[in-house]
Amino acid sequence: KKINSNMYSDFDGTLLRELEHIDSTGTVLSTFSNEGLEVLYKNQYRTVPVTGENSFLVNIGKLVDDLIDNKVPAVRHRVAEVDFDRYSVTYFLGPQFDADISRSMTGKLTDAGQKYTIFGEWIKDYLGAIELFYY
C-alpha cells in the first residue's frame, strides 16, 4: 500500500516515500528484499540492489566525508514510493557529542568547523534543518 500520495521529487518528479537527502554521519542499513532505495549518480537516480537477509549497506554522511578530506563521498539518496509495505533496519553512527569536528584527519578546517567546534552543536542544527525541511 502506498504511504504518500503527494510527496514528489524536486529533481525529477518521482513520487517518494523518503525525500532526497544526504545523511549526517554514517549509516548501516539493511533493506532485506525491499526495493525503493535510490542513489544519485552522474545526475541520475539509480536503484540500489536490495541487501537480502544476510548483508547490509554502509553509507557515508556529510560530516564523515568532510572529516576524511572527501576521500569517500557522501551520497544523495531517497526512497521511491512502492505499492507494498516496505521496511528496513537502520543504525546511525556518530561521534560523541563533545567530539571536535572542526578539523579533518589531515588538519584542514572542515565545512562544519567554520561554524562549530563540537559535534553536538553541529548535529543539533543539522537535524533541526532537516526537520524544518520535512515539516
CSV table of C-alpha atoms in Angstrom, one decimal:
chain,number,residue,atom,x,y,z
A,1,LYS,CA,0.0,0.0,0.0
A,2,LYS,CA,1.2,3.5,-0.7
A,3,ILE,CA,2.1,5.8,2.2
A,4,ASN,CA,2.5,9.0,0.3
A,5,SER,CA,0.4,10.4,-2.5
A,6,ASN,CA,1.7,13.9,-2.7
A,7,MET,CA,5.5,13.9,-1.9
A,8,TYR,CA,7.2,14.4,-5.2
A,9,SER,CA,10.9,14.8,-6.0
A,10,ASP,CA,12.0,18.3,-7.0
A,11,PHE,CA,14.7,16.6,-9.0
A,12,ASP,CA,12.6,14.5,-11.4
A,13,GLY,CA,9.0,14.4,-10.2
A,14,THR,CA,9.2,10.8,-8.8
A,15,LEU,CA,6.7,10.0,-6.0
A,16,LEU,CA,8.7,9.5,-2.9
A,17,ARG,CA,8.4,7.7,0.4
A,18,GLU,CA,11.5,9.4,1.8
A,19,LEU,CA,12.8,12.8,0.5
A,20,GLU,CA,16.1,13.2,-1.2
A,21,HIS,CA,18.9,13.9,1.4
A,22,ILE,CA,22.5,13.3,2.4
A,23,ASP,CA,23.0,11.6,5.8
A,24,SER,CA,24.8,13.4,8.5
A,25,THR,CA,27.3,10.9,9.7
A,26,GLY,CA,27.5,7.1,9.0
A,27,THR,CA,24.6,4.8,8.4
A,28,VAL,CA,24.5,1.0,8.4
A,29,LEU,CA,21.3,-0.3,6.6
A,30,SER,CA,19.6,-3.5,5.7
A,31,THR,CA,16.8,-3.3,3.1
A,32,PHE,CA,16.1,-7.0,3.2
A,33,SER,CA,14.2,-7.8,0.0
A,34,ASN,CA,12.6,-4.3,-0.2
A,35,GLU,CA,13.3,-2.2,-3.3
A,36,GLY,CA,12.9,1.6,-3.3
A,37,LEU,CA,16.2,2.9,-2.2
A,38,GLU,CA,17.8,5.1,-4.9
A,39,VAL,CA,21.2,7.0,-5.1
A,40,LEU,CA,22.1,9.9,-7.2
A,41,TYR,CA,25.0,9.0,-9.5
A,42,LYS,CA,26.1,11.1,-12.5
A,43,ASN,CA,23.0,13.2,-12.3
A,44,GLN,CA,20.6,10.3,-12.4
A,45,TYR,CA,18.8,8.4,-9.6
A,46,ARG,CA,19.6,4.7,-9.8
A,47,THR,CA,18.1,1.8,-7.9
A,48,VAL,CA,20.3,0.3,-5.1
A,49,PRO,CA,20.3,-3.5,-5.1
A,50,VAL,CA,18.5,-5.0,-2.1
A,51,THR,CA,20.7,-6.4,0.7
A,52,GLY,CA,18.9,-9.6,1.2
A,53,GLU,CA,18.8,-11.3,4.6
A,54,ASN,CA,22.5,-11.5,5.4
A,55,SER,CA,24.1,-8.3,4.2
A,56,PHE,CA,24.0,-4.6,4.7
A,57,LEU,CA,24.9,-1.3,3.2
A,58,VAL,CA,27.2,1.4,4.6
A,59,ASN,CA,26.5,5.0,3.7
A,60,ILE,CA,28.9,7.8,4.4
A,61,GLY,CA,27.4,11.1,5.5
A,62,LYS,CA,28.3,14.7,5.0
A,63,LEU,CA,30.3,15.1,8.2
A,64,VAL,CA,32.3,11.9,7.7
A,65,ASP,CA,33.1,12.9,4.1
A,66,ASP,CA,34.4,16.2,5.4
A,67,LEU,CA,36.4,14.6,8.2
A,68,ILE,CA,38.2,12.3,5.8
A,69,ASP,CA,39.0,15.0,3.3
A,70,ASN,CA,36.4,14.0,0.8
A,71,LYS,CA,38.1,10.6,0.1
A,72,VAL,CA,34.8,8.8,0.2
A,73,PRO,CA,31.8,10.9,-1.0
A,74,ALA,CA,28.6,11.4,0.9
A,75,VAL,CA,25.8,10.2,-1.5
A,76,ARG,CA,22.4,11.9,-2.0
A,77,HIS,CA,19.7,9.3,-1.8
A,78,ARG,CA,16.0,8.8,-1.4
A,79,VAL,CA,13.3,6.1,-1.2
A,80,ALA,CA,10.8,6.0,-4.1
A,81,GLU,CA,7.2,5.2,-3.2
A,82,VAL,CA,6.3,1.5,-3.7
A,83,ASP,CA,3.0,-0.3,-3.6
A,84,PHE,CA,3.8,-2.6,-0.7
A,85,ASP,CA,4.7,-2.4,2.9
A,86,ARG,CA,8.4,-1.5,2.8
A,87,TYR,CA,10.7,-1.9,5.9
A,88,SER,CA,14.4,-1.6,6.6
A,89,VAL,CA,16.6,-1.5,9.6
A,90,THR,CA,18.9,1.5,10.0
A,91,TYR,CA,21.7,2.1,12.5
A,92,PHE,CA,23.1,5.6,12.6
A,93,LEU,CA,26.7,6.1,13.8
A,94,GLY,CA,28.2,9.3,15.0
A,95,PRO,CA,30.9,10.6,17.3
A,96,GLN,CA,30.4,11.6,20.9
A,97,PHE,CA,28.6,14.9,21.4
A,98,ASP,CA,31.8,16.6,22.7
A,99,ALA,CA,34.0,15.3,19.8
A,100,ASP,CA,36.0,18.0,18.0
A,101,ILE,CA,34.7,18.2,14.3
A,102,SER,CA,36.5,21.4,13.4
A,103,ARG,CA,39.5,19.8,11.6
A,104,SER,CA,39.8,16.9,9.2
A,105,MET,CA,42.2,13.9,9.6
A,106,THR,CA,44.9,16.0,7.9
A,107,GLY,CA,44.2,19.1,9.9
A,108,LYS,CA,42.2,21.1,7.3
A,109,LEU,CA,39.3,23.2,8.6
A,110,THR,CA,36.1,21.3,7.9
A,111,ASP,CA,33.0,22.8,6.5
A,112,ALA,CA,31.3,22.2,9.8
A,113,GLY,CA,34.4,23.7,11.6
A,114,GLN,CA,33.7,27.1,10.0
A,115,LYS,CA,30.8,27.5,12.4
A,116,TYR,CA,31.1,24.7,15.0
A,117,THR,CA,33.8,23.0,17.1
A,118,ILE,CA,31.9,20.1,18.7
A,119,PHE,CA,29.6,17.5,17.1
A,120,GLY,CA,26.7,18.2,19.5
A,121,GLU,CA,26.4,21.8,18.3
A,122,TRP,CA,26.6,20.8,14.7
A,123,ILE,CA,24.1,17.8,14.8
A,124,LYS,CA,21.5,19.9,16.6
A,125,ASP,CA,21.4,22.4,13.8
A,126,TYR,CA,21.8,19.8,11.0
A,127,LEU,CA,18.9,17.7,12.3
A,128,GLY,CA,16.8,20.8,13.0
A,129,ALA,CA,17.3,22.0,9.4
A,130,ILE,CA,16.1,18.6,8.2
A,131,GLU,CA,13.1,18.6,10.5
A,132,LEU,CA,12.1,22.1,9.2
A,133,PHE,CA,12.5,20.8,5.7
A,134,TYR,CA,10.2,17.8,6.2
A,135,TYR,CA,7.6,19.5,8.2
